[in-house]
Structure formats: C-alpha cells, structure tokens
PDB file of C-alpha atoms and ligand atoms in Angstrom:
ATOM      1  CA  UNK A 366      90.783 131.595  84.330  1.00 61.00           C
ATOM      2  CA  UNK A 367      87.725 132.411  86.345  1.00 75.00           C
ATOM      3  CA  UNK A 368      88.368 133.504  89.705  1.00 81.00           C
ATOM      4  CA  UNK A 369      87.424 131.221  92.866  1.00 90.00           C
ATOM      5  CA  UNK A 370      85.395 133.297  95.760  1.00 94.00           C
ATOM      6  CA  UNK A 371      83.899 132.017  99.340  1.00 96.00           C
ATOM      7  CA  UNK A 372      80.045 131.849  99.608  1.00 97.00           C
ATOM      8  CA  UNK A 373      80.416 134.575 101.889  1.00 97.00           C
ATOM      9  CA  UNK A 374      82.269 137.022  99.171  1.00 97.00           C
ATOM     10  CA  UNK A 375      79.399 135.876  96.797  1.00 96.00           C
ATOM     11  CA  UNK A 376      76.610 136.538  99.221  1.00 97.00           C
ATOM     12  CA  UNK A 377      77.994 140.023  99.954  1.00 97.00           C
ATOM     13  CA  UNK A 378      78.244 140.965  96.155  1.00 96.00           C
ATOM     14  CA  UNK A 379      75.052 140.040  95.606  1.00 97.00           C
ATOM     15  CA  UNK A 380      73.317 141.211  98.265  1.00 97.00           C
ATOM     16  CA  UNK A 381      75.249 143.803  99.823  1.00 97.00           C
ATOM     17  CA  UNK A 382      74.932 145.540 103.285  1.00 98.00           C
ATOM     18  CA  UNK A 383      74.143 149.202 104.391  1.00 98.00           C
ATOM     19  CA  UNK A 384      74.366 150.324 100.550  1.00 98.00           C
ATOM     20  CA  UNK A 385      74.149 153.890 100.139  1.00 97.00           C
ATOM     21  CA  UNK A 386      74.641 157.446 101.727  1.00 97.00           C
ATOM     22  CA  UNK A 387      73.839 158.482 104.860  1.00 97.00           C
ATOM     23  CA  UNK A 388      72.312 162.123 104.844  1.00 95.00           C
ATOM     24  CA  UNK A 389      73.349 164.062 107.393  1.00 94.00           C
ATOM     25  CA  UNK A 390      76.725 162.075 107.934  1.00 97.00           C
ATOM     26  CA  UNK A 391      79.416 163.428 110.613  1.00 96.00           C
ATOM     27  CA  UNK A 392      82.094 161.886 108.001  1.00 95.00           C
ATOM     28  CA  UNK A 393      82.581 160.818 104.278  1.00 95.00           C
ATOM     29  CA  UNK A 394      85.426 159.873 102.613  1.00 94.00           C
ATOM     30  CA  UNK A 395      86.088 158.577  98.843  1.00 92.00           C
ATOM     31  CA  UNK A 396      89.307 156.463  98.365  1.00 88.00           C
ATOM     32  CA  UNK A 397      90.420 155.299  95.246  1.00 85.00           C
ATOM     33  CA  UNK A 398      92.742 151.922  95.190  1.00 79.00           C
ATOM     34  CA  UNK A 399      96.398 152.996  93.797  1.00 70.00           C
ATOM     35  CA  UNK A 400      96.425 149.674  91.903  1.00 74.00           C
ATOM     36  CA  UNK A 401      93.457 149.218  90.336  1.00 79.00           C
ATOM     37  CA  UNK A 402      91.460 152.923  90.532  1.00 79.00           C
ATOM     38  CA  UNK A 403      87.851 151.753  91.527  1.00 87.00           C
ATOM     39  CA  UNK A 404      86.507 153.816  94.457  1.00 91.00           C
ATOM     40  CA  UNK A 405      84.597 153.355  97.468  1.00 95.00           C
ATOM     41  CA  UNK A 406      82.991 156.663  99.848  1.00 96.00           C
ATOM     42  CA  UNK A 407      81.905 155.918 102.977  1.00 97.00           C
ATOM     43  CA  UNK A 408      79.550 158.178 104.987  1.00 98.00           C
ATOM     44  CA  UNK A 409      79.447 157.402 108.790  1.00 98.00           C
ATOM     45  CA  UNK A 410      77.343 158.760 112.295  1.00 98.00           C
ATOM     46  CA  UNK A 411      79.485 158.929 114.993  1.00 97.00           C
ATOM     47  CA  UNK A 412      78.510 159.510 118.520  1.00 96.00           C
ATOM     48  CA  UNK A 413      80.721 162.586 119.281  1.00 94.00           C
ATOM     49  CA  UNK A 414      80.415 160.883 123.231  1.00 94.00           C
ATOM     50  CA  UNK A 415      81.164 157.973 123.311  1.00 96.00           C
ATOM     51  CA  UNK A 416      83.044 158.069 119.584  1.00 95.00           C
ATOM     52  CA  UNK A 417      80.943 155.068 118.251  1.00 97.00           C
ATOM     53  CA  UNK A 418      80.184 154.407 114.567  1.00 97.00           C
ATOM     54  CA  UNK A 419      76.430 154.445 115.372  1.00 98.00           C
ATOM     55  CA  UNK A 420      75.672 154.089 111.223  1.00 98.00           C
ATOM     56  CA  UNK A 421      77.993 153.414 108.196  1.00 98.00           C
ATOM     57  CA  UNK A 422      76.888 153.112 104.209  1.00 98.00           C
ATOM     58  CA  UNK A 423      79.041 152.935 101.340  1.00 98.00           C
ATOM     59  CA  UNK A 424      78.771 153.158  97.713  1.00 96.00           C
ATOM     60  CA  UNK A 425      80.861 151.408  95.460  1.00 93.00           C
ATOM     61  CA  UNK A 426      82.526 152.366  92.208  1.00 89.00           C
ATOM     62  CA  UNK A 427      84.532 149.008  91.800  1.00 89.00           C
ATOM     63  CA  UNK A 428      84.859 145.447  91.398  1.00 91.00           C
ATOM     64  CA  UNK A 429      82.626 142.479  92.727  1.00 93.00           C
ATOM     65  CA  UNK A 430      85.072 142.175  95.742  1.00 94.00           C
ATOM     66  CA  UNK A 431      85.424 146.043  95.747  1.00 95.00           C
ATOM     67  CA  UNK A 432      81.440 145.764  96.677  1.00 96.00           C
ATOM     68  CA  UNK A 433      82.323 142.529  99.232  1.00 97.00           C
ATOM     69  CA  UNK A 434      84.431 144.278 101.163  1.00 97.00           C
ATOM     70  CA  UNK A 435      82.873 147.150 101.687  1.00 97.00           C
ATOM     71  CA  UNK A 436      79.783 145.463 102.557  1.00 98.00           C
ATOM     72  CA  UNK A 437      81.610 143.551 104.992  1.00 98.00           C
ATOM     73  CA  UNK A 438      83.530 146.483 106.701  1.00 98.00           C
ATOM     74  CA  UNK A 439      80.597 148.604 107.366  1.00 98.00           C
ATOM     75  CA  UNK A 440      79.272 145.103 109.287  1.00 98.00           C
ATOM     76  CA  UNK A 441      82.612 145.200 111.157  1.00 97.00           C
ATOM     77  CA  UNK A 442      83.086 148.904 111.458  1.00 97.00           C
ATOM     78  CA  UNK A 443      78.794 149.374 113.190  1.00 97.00           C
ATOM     79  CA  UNK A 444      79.411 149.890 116.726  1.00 97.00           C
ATOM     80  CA  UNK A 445      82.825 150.138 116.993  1.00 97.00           C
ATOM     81  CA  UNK A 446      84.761 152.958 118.404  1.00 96.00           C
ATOM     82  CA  UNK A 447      86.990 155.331 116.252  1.00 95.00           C
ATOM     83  CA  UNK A 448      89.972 153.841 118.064  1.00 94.00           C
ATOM     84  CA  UNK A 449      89.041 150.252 117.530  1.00 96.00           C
ATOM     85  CA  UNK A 450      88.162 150.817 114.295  1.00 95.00           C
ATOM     86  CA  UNK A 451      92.063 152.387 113.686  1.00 92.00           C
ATOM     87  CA  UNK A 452      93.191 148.935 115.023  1.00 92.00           C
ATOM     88  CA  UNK A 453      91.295 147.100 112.172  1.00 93.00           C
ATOM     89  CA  UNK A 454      93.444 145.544 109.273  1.00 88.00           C
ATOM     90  CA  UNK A 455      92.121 144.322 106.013  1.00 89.00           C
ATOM     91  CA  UNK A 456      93.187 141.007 106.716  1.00 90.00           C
ATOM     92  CA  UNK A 457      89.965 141.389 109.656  1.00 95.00           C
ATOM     93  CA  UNK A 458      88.056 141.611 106.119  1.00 95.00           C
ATOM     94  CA  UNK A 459      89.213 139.176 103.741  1.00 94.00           C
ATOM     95  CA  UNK A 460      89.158 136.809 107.238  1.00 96.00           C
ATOM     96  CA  UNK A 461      85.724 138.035 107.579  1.00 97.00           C
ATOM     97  CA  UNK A 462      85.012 136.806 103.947  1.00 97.00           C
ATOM     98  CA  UNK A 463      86.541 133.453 104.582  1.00 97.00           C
ATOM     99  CA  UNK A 464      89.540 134.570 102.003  1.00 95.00           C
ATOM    100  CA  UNK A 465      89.800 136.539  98.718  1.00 93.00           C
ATOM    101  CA  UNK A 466      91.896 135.561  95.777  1.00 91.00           C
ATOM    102  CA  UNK A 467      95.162 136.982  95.724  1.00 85.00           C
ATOM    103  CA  UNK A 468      94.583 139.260  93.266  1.00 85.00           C
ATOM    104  CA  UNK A 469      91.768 140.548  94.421  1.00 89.00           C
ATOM    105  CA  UNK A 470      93.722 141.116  98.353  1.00 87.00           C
ATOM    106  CA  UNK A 471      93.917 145.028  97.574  1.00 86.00           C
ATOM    107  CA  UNK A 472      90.646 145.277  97.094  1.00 91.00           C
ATOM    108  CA  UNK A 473      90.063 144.908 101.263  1.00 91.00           C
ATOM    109  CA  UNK A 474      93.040 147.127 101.826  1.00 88.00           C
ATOM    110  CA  UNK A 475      91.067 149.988  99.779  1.00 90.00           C
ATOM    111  CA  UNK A 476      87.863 148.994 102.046  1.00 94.00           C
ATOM    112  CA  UNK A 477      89.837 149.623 105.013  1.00 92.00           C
ATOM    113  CA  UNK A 478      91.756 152.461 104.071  1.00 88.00           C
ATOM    114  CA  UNK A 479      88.810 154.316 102.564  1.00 93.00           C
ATOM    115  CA  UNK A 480      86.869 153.655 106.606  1.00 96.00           C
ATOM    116  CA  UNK A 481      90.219 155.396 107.918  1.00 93.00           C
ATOM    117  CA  UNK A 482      90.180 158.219 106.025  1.00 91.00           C
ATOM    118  CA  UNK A 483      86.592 159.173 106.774  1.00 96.00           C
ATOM    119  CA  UNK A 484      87.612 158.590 110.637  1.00 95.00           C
ATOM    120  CA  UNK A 485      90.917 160.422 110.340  1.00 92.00           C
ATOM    121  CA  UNK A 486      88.932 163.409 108.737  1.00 92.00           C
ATOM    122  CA  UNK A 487      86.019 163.374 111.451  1.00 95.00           C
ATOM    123  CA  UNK A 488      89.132 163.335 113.961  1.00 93.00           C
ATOM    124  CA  UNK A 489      90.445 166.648 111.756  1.00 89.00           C
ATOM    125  CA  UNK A 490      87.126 168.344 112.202  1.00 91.00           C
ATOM    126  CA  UNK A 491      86.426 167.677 115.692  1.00 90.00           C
ATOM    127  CA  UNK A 492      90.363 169.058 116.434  1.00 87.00           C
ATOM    128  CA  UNK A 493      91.269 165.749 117.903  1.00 85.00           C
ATOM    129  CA  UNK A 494      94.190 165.544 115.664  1.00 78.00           C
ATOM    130  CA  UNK A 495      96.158 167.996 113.471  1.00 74.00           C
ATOM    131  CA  UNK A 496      96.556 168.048 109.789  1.00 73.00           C
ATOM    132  CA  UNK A 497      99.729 166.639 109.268  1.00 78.00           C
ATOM    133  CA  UNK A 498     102.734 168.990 107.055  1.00 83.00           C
ATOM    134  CA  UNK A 499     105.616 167.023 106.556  1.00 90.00           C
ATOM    135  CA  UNK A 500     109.321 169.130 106.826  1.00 92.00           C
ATOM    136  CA  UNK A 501     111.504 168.754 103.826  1.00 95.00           C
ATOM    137  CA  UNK A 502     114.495 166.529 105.242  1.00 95.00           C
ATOM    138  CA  UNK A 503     114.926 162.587 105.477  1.00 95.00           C
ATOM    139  CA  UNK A 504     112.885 162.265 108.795  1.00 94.00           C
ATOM    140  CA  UNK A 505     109.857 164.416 107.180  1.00 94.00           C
ATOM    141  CA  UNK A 506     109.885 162.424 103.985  1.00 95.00           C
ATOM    142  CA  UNK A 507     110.406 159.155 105.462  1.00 94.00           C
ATOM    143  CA  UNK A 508     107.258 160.360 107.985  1.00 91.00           C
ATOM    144  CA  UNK A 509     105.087 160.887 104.818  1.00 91.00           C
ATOM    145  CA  UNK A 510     105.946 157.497 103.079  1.00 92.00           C
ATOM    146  CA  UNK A 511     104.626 155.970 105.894  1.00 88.00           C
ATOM    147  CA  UNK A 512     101.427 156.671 105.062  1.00 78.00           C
ATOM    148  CA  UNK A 513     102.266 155.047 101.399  1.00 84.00           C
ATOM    149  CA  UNK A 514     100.912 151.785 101.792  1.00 81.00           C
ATOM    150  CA  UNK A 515     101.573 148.455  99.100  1.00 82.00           C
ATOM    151  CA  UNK A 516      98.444 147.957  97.634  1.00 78.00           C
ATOM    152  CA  UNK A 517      99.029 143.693  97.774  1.00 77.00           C
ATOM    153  CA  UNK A 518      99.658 143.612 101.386  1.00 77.00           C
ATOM    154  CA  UNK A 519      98.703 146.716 102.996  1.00 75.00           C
ATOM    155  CA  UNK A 520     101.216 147.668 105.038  1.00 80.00           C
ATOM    156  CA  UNK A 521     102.906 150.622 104.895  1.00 84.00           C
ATOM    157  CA  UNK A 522     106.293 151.037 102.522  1.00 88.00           C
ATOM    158  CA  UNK A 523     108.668 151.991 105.306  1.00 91.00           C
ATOM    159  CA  UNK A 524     107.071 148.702 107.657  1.00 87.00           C
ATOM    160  CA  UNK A 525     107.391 146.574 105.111  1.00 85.00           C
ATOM    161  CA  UNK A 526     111.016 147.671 104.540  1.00 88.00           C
ATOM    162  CA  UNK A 527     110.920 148.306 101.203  1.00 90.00           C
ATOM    163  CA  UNK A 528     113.173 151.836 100.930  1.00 92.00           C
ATOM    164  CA  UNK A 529     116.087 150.925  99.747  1.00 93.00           C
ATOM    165  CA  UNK A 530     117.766 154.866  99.697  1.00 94.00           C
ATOM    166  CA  UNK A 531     116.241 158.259 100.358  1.00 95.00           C
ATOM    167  CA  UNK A 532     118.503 160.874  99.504  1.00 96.00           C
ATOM    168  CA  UNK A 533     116.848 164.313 100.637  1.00 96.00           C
ATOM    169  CA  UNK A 534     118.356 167.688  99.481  1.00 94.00           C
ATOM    170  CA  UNK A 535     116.449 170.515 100.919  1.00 94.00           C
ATOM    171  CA  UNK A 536     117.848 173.695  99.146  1.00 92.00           C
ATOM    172  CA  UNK A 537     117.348 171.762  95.859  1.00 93.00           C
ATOM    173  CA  UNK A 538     113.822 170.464  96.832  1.00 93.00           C
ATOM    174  CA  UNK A 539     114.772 167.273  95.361  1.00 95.00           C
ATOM    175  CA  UNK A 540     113.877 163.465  97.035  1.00 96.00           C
ATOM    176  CA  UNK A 541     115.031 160.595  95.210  1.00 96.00           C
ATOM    177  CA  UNK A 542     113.942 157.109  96.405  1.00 95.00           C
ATOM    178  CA  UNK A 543     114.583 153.355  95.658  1.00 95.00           C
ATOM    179  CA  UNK A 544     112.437 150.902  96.762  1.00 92.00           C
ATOM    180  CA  UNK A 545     113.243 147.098  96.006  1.00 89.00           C
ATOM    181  CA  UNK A 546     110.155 145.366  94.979  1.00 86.00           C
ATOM    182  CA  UNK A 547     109.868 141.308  95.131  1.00 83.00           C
ATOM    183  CA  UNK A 548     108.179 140.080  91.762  1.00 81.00           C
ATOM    184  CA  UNK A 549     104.562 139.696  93.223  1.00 78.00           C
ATOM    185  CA  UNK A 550     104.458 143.543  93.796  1.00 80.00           C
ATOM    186  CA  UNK A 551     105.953 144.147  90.409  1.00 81.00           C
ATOM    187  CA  UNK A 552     102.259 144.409  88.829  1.00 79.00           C
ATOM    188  CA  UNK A 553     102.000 147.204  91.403  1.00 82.00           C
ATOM    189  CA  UNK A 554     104.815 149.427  90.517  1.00 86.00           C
ATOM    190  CA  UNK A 555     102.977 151.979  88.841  1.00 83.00           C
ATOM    191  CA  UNK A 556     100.588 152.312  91.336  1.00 81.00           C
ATOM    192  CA  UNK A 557     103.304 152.687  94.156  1.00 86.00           C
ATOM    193  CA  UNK A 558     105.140 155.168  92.354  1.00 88.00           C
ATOM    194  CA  UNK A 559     102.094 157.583  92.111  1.00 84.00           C
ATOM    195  CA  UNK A 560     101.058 157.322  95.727  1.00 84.00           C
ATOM    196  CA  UNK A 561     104.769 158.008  96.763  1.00 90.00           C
ATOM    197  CA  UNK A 562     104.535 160.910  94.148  1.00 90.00           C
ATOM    198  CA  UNK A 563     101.557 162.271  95.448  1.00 86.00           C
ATOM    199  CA  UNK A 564     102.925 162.090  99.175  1.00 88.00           C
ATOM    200  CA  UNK A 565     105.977 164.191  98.794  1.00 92.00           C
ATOM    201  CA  UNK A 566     104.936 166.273  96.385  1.00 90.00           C
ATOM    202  CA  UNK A 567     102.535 167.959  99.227  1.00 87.00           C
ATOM    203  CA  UNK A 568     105.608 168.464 101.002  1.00 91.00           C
ATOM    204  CA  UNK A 569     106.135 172.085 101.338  1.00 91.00           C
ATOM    205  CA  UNK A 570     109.236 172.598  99.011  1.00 93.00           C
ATOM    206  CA  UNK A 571     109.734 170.014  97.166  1.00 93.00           C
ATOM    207  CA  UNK A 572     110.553 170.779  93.553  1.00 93.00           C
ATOM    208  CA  UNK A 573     111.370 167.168  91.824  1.00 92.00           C
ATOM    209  CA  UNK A 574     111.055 163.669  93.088  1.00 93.00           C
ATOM    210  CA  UNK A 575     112.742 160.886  91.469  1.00 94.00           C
ATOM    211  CA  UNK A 576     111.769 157.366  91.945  1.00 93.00           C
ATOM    212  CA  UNK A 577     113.410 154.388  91.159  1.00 92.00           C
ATOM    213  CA  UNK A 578     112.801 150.644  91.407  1.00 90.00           C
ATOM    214  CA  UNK A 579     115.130 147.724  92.085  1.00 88.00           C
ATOM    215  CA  UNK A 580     113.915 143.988  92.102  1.00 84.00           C
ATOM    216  CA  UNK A 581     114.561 142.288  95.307  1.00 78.00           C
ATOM    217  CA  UNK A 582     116.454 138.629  95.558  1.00 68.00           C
ATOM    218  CA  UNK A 583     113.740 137.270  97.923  1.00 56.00           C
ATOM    219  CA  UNK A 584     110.003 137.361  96.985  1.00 46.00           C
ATOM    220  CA  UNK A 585     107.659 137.946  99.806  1.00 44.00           C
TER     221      UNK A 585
HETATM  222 FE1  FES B 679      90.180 147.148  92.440  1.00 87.88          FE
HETATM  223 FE2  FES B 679      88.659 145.356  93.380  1.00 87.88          FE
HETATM  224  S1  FES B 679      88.992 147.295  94.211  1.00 87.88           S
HETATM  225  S2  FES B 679      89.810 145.230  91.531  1.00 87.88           S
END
C-alpha cells in the first residue's frame, strides 16, 4: 500500500533545502538510522560567540522522508543556538512537516540525532564538554544506554522505561540486559540490540554483553 505524505513532506523531497556541504564547516557529522541504515551528514558554521548555527547543509543517503527531514531541520536548526538546538525533538520535525507516516517516524529521529551529533562534536572540539567514558558497573552502563535511543519514538531506552534487568559483573566484564518491547517496536529489535551493543561494548572492560528481549503486556 502506497504511503500517504503532507504537501509539505512532498515539497521538501522534491525540492529540498540547503542541499550539500559546506566547505570550511566548524562541524560535520554522519548518522546512520539503527532501524533502517540510510545516512544523513550534516556540516554546520557556528558562530564560536554567540554559538549560532549561522549555515547548515546536509546530504542525504536515504529515503524520500530521510531527504524531508533533513531539509526541514536545517530550516529549523539556521539561526538557532547550540543550546536551543539540544532542546529540539523530532516530533518539532515531523510537526514541521504537518505529520509523517508511522513508519516513516524514525526517519525525523535520525534527522535530529544526526544535527546533535555534529553539535555535540563541535562542543568536544571547542572543550565545552568532555568525551564521555562510561565505568563498568550498573550506574556506568545504565549512563551509556541512555544515549540508546528507540528508533520509533525517539526517546531514549532508559526514559522510555524499557530495561527490564541489568545485571553488571565487573571482574567478569559481562552486562546482560532485558528490555520488554511492546509489539510496534518489535520490527525494531534488531536495530536496538546493535545500538545497545555498540554502547557498552566501548565501555572500558567489558568482555561479553548479552541481550535479551521480552514482549511487554501493554503496547505503547
Ligand atoms: Fe530510513 Fe527513512 S531514514 S526509511
């Protein structure tokens, strides 16, 4: 069945805005989406005063909402500060787009997501903010999994409450995990399971990590 989009989504597919790289960019960042694996990189100018987003481009490696979004974030992201930008939520975007079929929602999460990183980077370089290493115990690991987010709604695993049991040993390096998962996220489980993987598995020290799923009573 083909899939319904606004005017706006189809206006912003097929005539995108601020497509392509910006030279001598203060930040980039390429994000892939964990459920689908298109891409997006976003270069950026930021004012290292005043911390606007003075220019932003992207190029897309993804879907016809994959090119929306993007096209739509770099309209919302121009002119914004770094923090205000951090405040922004894909749901600004698909809002923004007057909607986006439910299947397509992660494709405005990876929009968003990809904008962070490039800010959280620029942030790294210009040592407002540390690089992050995670300590091998439960607080650590449940620290890292917060920035694990479900690719349908967005929001990270731990806010959205779906850790069922984290069982840490530290001399073993071992994490094991259970996350319930409601049936709409079930299409998603693959995808959640590498992003956790990839997350503690930069821990320092961790030797195995063992993942497990367990479908929830509610859906949601
Ligand atoms: Fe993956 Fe759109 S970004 S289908």
């Amino acid at each position: 069945m083909a899939l319904k989009y606004s005017t706006k989504v189809i206006e912003h597919f097929t005539q995108p805005q601020n497509v392509g790289e910006i030279p001598d960019a203060d930040a980039m960042a390429t994000e892939g989406s964990p459920a689908c694996g298109d891409m997006i990189t976003y270069t950026l100018k930021i004012n290292p005063e005043t911390k606007v987003v003075e220019d932003v481009r992207f190029r897309s490696f993804g879907c016809a909402s994959n090119i929306a979004t993007a096209s739509m974030t770099t309209l919302l992201a121009k002119g914004k500060t770094i923090n205000e930008i951090k405040k922004l939520k894909h749901r600004d975007i698909t809002q923004a787009l007057d909607g986006l079929p439910a299947v397509k929602m992660h494709c405005s999460v990876l929009a968003i997501d990809a904008l962070k990183s490039a800010v959280h980077k620029w942030e790294i370089d210009h040592g407002m903010i540390e690089d992050k290493i995670y300590k091998l115990d439960y607080d650590g690991v449940l620290e890292s999994l917060k920035n694990c987010l479900n690719p349908r709604t967005g929001i990270s695993i731990v806010e959205n409450r779906l850790i069922n049991k984290l069982e840490v040993e530290p001399e073993a390096g071992s994490v094991f995990i259970e996350l319930k998962l409601c049936e709409m996220d079930e299409m998603y489980v693959e995808a959640i399971e590498e992003e956790i993987r990839e997350k503690v598995q930069a821990i320092p020290g961790v030797k195995i990590v063992l993942v497990q799923f367990k479908a929830c009573e509610h859906s949601g």
